[in-house]
Amino acid sequence: MKRWLRHHRYAFRVALRRLRLHPFSSLANIVVIALMLAVPILGAAVLQSSQPLARQLAVAPELTLFLAPGTPTGQQQALLKRLQDQAGDKISDARLLPRDQAMAQLRADPAWAQALDALADNPLPDALIVTLKDSDAPAQQARELADTWRQWPGVDHVQLDSEWVRRLESLLSFVRVGLGLLAIAVVVVVLATVFNTVRLQALTLREEIAVARLVGATESFVRRPFLYLGALTGLAASLLALLLAWLAMAPLNTLLGHFAQSYGIDWSLRLPATPDLLLSGALIILLGAVAARLSVTRHTQF
Amino acid sequence: MIEFQHVFKSYGRGRNILADVNFRIEPGEFIFVSGPSGAGKSTLLKLMGGLEPASRGSVTVNGHRIDRLSSRTLPYLRRTVGLILQDAHLLFDRHAFDNVLLPLAVQGLEPAMAATRARAALEKVGLRGKEAMLPIELSGGEQQRLAIARAIVGRPAILIADEPTANLDHDSATHIMDVFRDFNQVGVTTLIASHDTALMARYAQRTLHIDAGRFTDLAGVPA
């Protein structure tokens, strides 16, 4: 066990020495990976910070069922009862808004009053206003109910007041898929960068590897410093990426703050949760070591 | 013990560098391998060290047939053989001390013990005080002595040296040969490829002469 630990300590020191021997190329590799890594960290920050916002805005999506002109009051009441019976578990409130009441509400708004005076009679239809309960996917639920109610006799048109929430959810889904693709790109960049670094180092260190074999080094002994090199590159790149993302938060939050305030929303970006960051860092370190392993096995066969 | 049985060695489809070589070396022998340049001396030593495989035949070192060892176990055999090649094969970006330390790091020896043994090996070859120097700062002879220190620091059962005194002046050569003899006297089997007939006359117990891949065993007779 002690011998095993000594071998690892030796390999770690050799890896550090090799990184120090080529400071500029080591730093360049770390910066390339870090920049690539900072983008998905920021993306994840946007995604995670937006989800509560979408939920908050979608608390009470509203649907308006405009009834066909001339629908008798009895049928209006029957429609109201039907939707309460069939979708009562999804509805928090449903009420009838007669056309005269709607007109009165509209006239109460000075911006509309003058325009409505020009009309000979009330053009508004009777309507049922339905407020849905909160759910995990409010926009989707609202859309499904609207599709059902649209088919009912006496219902002329259904207006989905939370359409924009659906668009926001679609946008977030798009960002989620984009982040997935970006994660794949990060994997490829880490693999390619570390693979190539180790390839160049293995070529430069041919003599050292040959000497180590001459004095009885096993292939594990030869490979181990390269694995540490890949892992250390991954670690340094992860830390630098985190620093870059953290530095980018302040200016982004200032800009977002102005934008969000104009919509009366309180919205700011936060870095992903610490366990998520630790897991991502560990994966990048592992990826660096795997890339190094693939490369060193391939490029030390001499 | 080292044993060659019907060993042939060629590269590609070229001529045989070694052709049907047979000999046996008992533990503790001190042997010179002589022969003209290009005769196959270096190839013979590389086969003994497991650095190259034989084309045909069997090479047995310390009871292990080298051709039957896996790539995982061969390094452990190499640790029992101290090899000094014509080209010193030093690590030029590391200090003399770190060069000597390498075989002990490979073995995973405890650092304090490794440092003590590395200093002792440097002292044995007359390089004490030059631990912190880079190989490039050492003369050709000193580099050769550094390679010898690296070969002996692991306390191998067999020492194989290819022209170890070629770059040394007479006094240094004598000093190095005394080092080999000291090791031999404590039971280390020692093989030295050399052209130097004066050294052979002085130190050889047995000489293997090789010419155009063919072998002559001149037991007890310096070539």
Short mmCIF file of N, CA and C in Angstrom, two decimals, chain A residues 50-126:
data_model
loop_
_atom_site.label_atom_id
_atom_site.label_comp_id
_atom_site.label_asym_id
_atom_site.label_seq_id
_atom_site.Cartn_x
_atom_site.Cartn_y
_atom_site.Cartn_z
N SER A 50 -33.94 30.78 -14.44
CA SER A 50 -35.17 31.09 -15.17
C SER A 50 -36.32 30.20 -14.75
N GLN A 51 -36.01 28.98 -14.28
CA GLN A 51 -37.09 28.05 -13.97
C GLN A 51 -38.02 28.57 -12.86
N PRO A 52 -37.49 29.11 -11.75
CA PRO A 52 -38.41 29.66 -10.75
C PRO A 52 -39.22 30.82 -11.30
N LEU A 53 -38.59 31.58 -12.18
CA LEU A 53 -39.27 32.74 -12.78
C LEU A 53 -40.47 32.28 -13.59
N ALA A 54 -40.28 31.26 -14.41
CA ALA A 54 -41.35 30.74 -15.25
C ALA A 54 -42.48 30.20 -14.38
N ARG A 55 -42.07 29.53 -13.27
CA ARG A 55 -43.07 28.96 -12.37
C ARG A 55 -43.89 30.07 -11.71
N GLN A 56 -43.15 31.12 -11.30
CA GLN A 56 -43.80 32.24 -10.61
C GLN A 56 -44.80 32.93 -11.54
N LEU A 57 -44.42 33.09 -12.79
CA LEU A 57 -45.29 33.79 -13.74
C LEU A 57 -46.47 32.94 -14.16
N ALA A 58 -46.32 31.65 -14.03
CA ALA A 58 -47.38 30.76 -14.51
C ALA A 58 -48.30 30.32 -13.39
N VAL A 59 -48.26 31.04 -12.25
CA VAL A 59 -49.04 30.60 -11.09
C VAL A 59 -50.54 30.52 -11.43
N ALA A 60 -51.04 31.53 -12.11
CA ALA A 60 -52.48 31.54 -12.38
C ALA A 60 -52.78 31.77 -13.84
N PRO A 61 -52.50 30.80 -14.70
CA PRO A 61 -52.85 31.00 -16.11
C PRO A 61 -54.37 31.06 -16.26
N GLU A 62 -54.80 31.93 -17.14
CA GLU A 62 -56.23 32.21 -17.29
C GLU A 62 -56.67 31.87 -18.70
N LEU A 63 -57.87 31.31 -18.83
CA LEU A 63 -58.43 31.04 -20.15
C LEU A 63 -59.77 31.79 -20.27
N THR A 64 -60.00 32.33 -21.42
CA THR A 64 -61.29 33.00 -21.66
C THR A 64 -62.03 32.23 -22.75
N LEU A 65 -63.24 31.75 -22.42
CA LEU A 65 -64.06 31.04 -23.41
C LEU A 65 -65.12 32.02 -23.92
N PHE A 66 -64.92 32.52 -25.14
CA PHE A 66 -65.91 33.43 -25.72
C PHE A 66 -67.05 32.59 -26.28
N LEU A 67 -68.29 32.91 -25.86
CA LEU A 67 -69.45 32.11 -26.25
C LEU A 67 -70.03 32.63 -27.57
N ALA A 68 -70.68 31.74 -28.30
CA ALA A 68 -71.27 32.12 -29.58
C ALA A 68 -72.36 33.19 -29.34
N PRO A 69 -72.48 34.19 -30.22
CA PRO A 69 -73.48 35.23 -30.03
C PRO A 69 -74.88 34.60 -29.92
N GLY A 70 -75.65 35.14 -28.99
CA GLY A 70 -77.02 34.67 -28.83
C GLY A 70 -77.15 33.41 -28.00
N THR A 71 -76.10 32.99 -27.35
CA THR A 71 -76.20 31.79 -26.51
C THR A 71 -77.11 32.13 -25.31
N PRO A 72 -78.17 31.34 -25.11
CA PRO A 72 -79.10 31.67 -24.03
C PRO A 72 -78.43 31.55 -22.65
N THR A 73 -78.96 32.30 -21.72
CA THR A 73 -78.37 32.32 -20.38
C THR A 73 -78.36 30.92 -19.76
N GLY A 74 -79.39 30.16 -20.02
CA GLY A 74 -79.45 28.79 -19.48
C GLY A 74 -78.29 27.95 -19.98
N GLN A 75 -77.99 28.08 -21.28
CA GLN A 75 -76.87 27.29 -21.85
C GLN A 75 -75.52 27.77 -21.29
N GLN A 76 -75.44 29.11 -21.06
CA GLN A 76 -74.21 29.67 -20.48
C GLN A 76 -73.95 29.04 -19.11
N GLN A 77 -75.00 28.97 -18.30
CA GLN A 77 -74.88 28.38 -16.96
C GLN A 77 -74.53 26.88 -17.07
N ALA A 78 -75.13 26.23 -18.08
CA ALA A 78 -74.87 24.81 -18.27
C ALA A 78 -73.39 24.57 -18.64
N LEU A 79 -72.88 25.46 -19.49
CA LEU A 79 -71.45 25.35 -19.87
C LEU A 79 -70.55 25.55 -18.66
N LEU A 80 -70.90 26.54 -17.84
CA LEU A 80 -70.11 26.81 -16.63
C LEU A 80 -70.12 25.58 -15.71
N LYS A 81 -71.30 24.97 -15.55
CA LYS A 81 -71.41 23.80 -14.68
C LYS A 81 -70.61 22.62 -15.27
N ARG A 82 -70.70 22.50 -16.60
CA ARG A 82 -70.02 21.36 -17.27
C ARG A 82 -68.51 21.43 -17.05
N LEU A 83 -67.94 22.64 -17.23
CA LEU A 83 -66.48 22.70 -17.07
C LEU A 83 -66.07 22.55 -15.61
N GLN A 84 -66.96 22.97 -14.70
CA GLN A 84 -66.65 22.75 -13.27
C GLN A 84 -66.72 21.26 -12.92
N ASP A 85 -67.68 20.57 -13.54
CA ASP A 85 -67.82 19.14 -13.27
C ASP A 85 -66.66 18.34 -13.86
N GLN A 86 -66.31 18.68 -15.10
CA GLN A 86 -65.33 17.86 -15.81
C GLN A 86 -63.87 18.21 -15.47
N ALA A 87 -63.62 19.47 -15.13
CA ALA A 87 -62.22 19.86 -14.87
C ALA A 87 -62.09 20.58 -13.54
N GLY A 88 -62.98 20.22 -12.60
CA GLY A 88 -62.98 20.91 -11.30
C GLY A 88 -61.65 20.80 -10.56
N ASP A 89 -60.95 19.65 -10.75
CA ASP A 89 -59.68 19.46 -10.03
C ASP A 89 -58.56 20.33 -10.60
N LYS A 90 -58.78 20.86 -11.79
CA LYS A 90 -57.72 21.67 -12.41
C LYS A 90 -58.05 23.17 -12.37
N ILE A 91 -59.23 23.48 -11.91
CA ILE A 91 -59.70 24.87 -11.95
C ILE A 91 -59.73 25.44 -10.54
N SER A 92 -59.20 26.63 -10.40
CA SER A 92 -59.30 27.27 -9.08
C SER A 92 -60.50 28.23 -9.05
N ASP A 93 -60.87 28.76 -10.23
CA ASP A 93 -62.02 29.67 -10.26
C ASP A 93 -62.62 29.68 -11.67
N ALA A 94 -63.93 29.72 -11.76
CA ALA A 94 -64.60 29.85 -13.07
C ALA A 94 -65.84 30.71 -12.86
N ARG A 95 -65.98 31.71 -13.72
CA ARG A 95 -67.14 32.61 -13.56
C ARG A 95 -67.61 33.06 -14.93
N LEU A 96 -68.88 33.46 -14.94
CA LEU A 96 -69.49 33.95 -16.17
C LEU A 96 -69.32 35.48 -16.22
N LEU A 97 -68.87 35.98 -17.36
CA LEU A 97 -68.75 37.43 -17.53
C LEU A 97 -69.74 37.83 -18.64
N PRO A 98 -70.93 38.31 -18.26
CA PRO A 98 -71.90 38.70 -19.29
C PRO A 98 -71.34 39.85 -20.14
N ARG A 99 -71.80 39.95 -21.38
CA ARG A 99 -71.26 40.93 -22.32
C ARG A 99 -71.47 42.37 -21.84
N ASP A 100 -72.58 42.61 -21.13
CA ASP A 100 -72.84 43.98 -20.63
C ASP A 100 -71.83 44.35 -19.55
N GLN A 101 -71.52 43.36 -18.72
CA GLN A 101 -70.55 43.62 -17.65
C GLN A 101 -69.15 43.86 -18.23
N ALA A 102 -68.84 43.08 -19.25
CA ALA A 102 -67.55 43.24 -19.91
C ALA A 102 -67.43 44.63 -20.53
N MET A 103 -68.54 45.06 -21.15
CA MET A 103 -68.56 46.38 -21.77
C MET A 103 -68.38 47.47 -20.70
N ALA A 104 -69.04 47.26 -19.56
CA ALA A 104 -68.95 48.25 -18.48
C ALA A 104 -67.51 48.34 -17.97
N GLN A 105 -66.85 47.17 -17.86
CA GLN A 105 -65.45 47.16 -17.39
C GLN A 105 -64.54 47.89 -18.38
N LEU A 106 -64.85 47.68 -19.65
CA LEU A 106 -64.03 48.31 -20.69
C LEU A 106 -64.24 49.83 -20.71
N ARG A 107 -65.47 50.21 -20.50
CA ARG A 107 -65.77 51.65 -20.49
C ARG A 107 -65.12 52.34 -19.29
N ALA A 108 -64.89 51.57 -18.23
CA ALA A 108 -64.27 52.15 -17.03
C ALA A 108 -62.83 52.56 -17.31
N ASP A 109 -62.26 51.99 -18.36
CA ASP A 109 -60.89 52.36 -18.75
C ASP A 109 -60.96 53.57 -19.67
N PRO A 110 -60.43 54.72 -19.22
CA PRO A 110 -60.56 55.95 -20.03
C PRO A 110 -59.95 55.80 -21.42
N ALA A 111 -58.96 54.94 -21.53
CA ALA A 111 -58.31 54.77 -22.84
C ALA A 111 -59.28 54.18 -23.88
N TRP A 112 -60.23 53.41 -23.39
CA TRP A 112 -61.18 52.76 -24.29
C TRP A 112 -62.51 53.54 -24.42
N ALA A 113 -62.83 54.30 -23.38
CA ALA A 113 -64.17 54.91 -23.29
C ALA A 113 -64.58 55.64 -24.57
N GLN A 114 -63.65 56.48 -25.06
CA GLN A 114 -63.98 57.31 -26.23
C GLN A 114 -64.21 56.44 -27.47
N ALA A 115 -63.40 55.43 -27.63
CA ALA A 115 -63.52 54.56 -28.80
C ALA A 115 -64.85 53.78 -28.76
N LEU A 116 -65.25 53.35 -27.54
CA LEU A 116 -66.47 52.55 -27.42
C LEU A 116 -67.74 53.39 -27.66
N ASP A 117 -67.63 54.68 -27.39
CA ASP A 117 -68.77 55.59 -27.63
C ASP A 117 -69.15 55.62 -29.10
N ALA A 118 -68.14 55.36 -29.95
CA ALA A 118 -68.37 55.42 -31.39
C ALA A 118 -69.17 54.20 -31.89
N LEU A 119 -69.28 53.17 -31.07
CA LEU A 119 -69.99 51.95 -31.49
C LEU A 119 -71.49 52.10 -31.25
N ALA A 120 -72.24 51.53 -32.19
CA ALA A 120 -73.70 51.63 -32.09
C ALA A 120 -74.22 50.71 -31.00
N ASP A 121 -73.69 49.49 -30.95
CA ASP A 121 -74.12 48.58 -29.89
C ASP A 121 -72.92 47.80 -29.34
N ASN A 122 -73.16 46.94 -28.40
CA ASN A 122 -72.09 46.19 -27.71
C ASN A 122 -71.61 45.03 -28.60
N PRO A 123 -70.36 45.07 -29.06
CA PRO A 123 -69.89 43.99 -29.93
C PRO A 123 -69.32 42.80 -29.14
N LEU A 124 -69.22 42.96 -27.82
CA LEU A 124 -68.55 41.90 -27.04
C LEU A 124 -69.45 40.69 -26.85
N PRO A 125 -68.86 39.48 -26.83
CA PRO A 125 -69.67 38.28 -26.56
C PRO A 125 -69.71 38.00 -25.05
N ASP A 126 -70.63 37.16 -24.65
CA ASP A 126 -70.58 36.66 -23.27
C ASP A 126 -69.35 35.75 -23.16
#
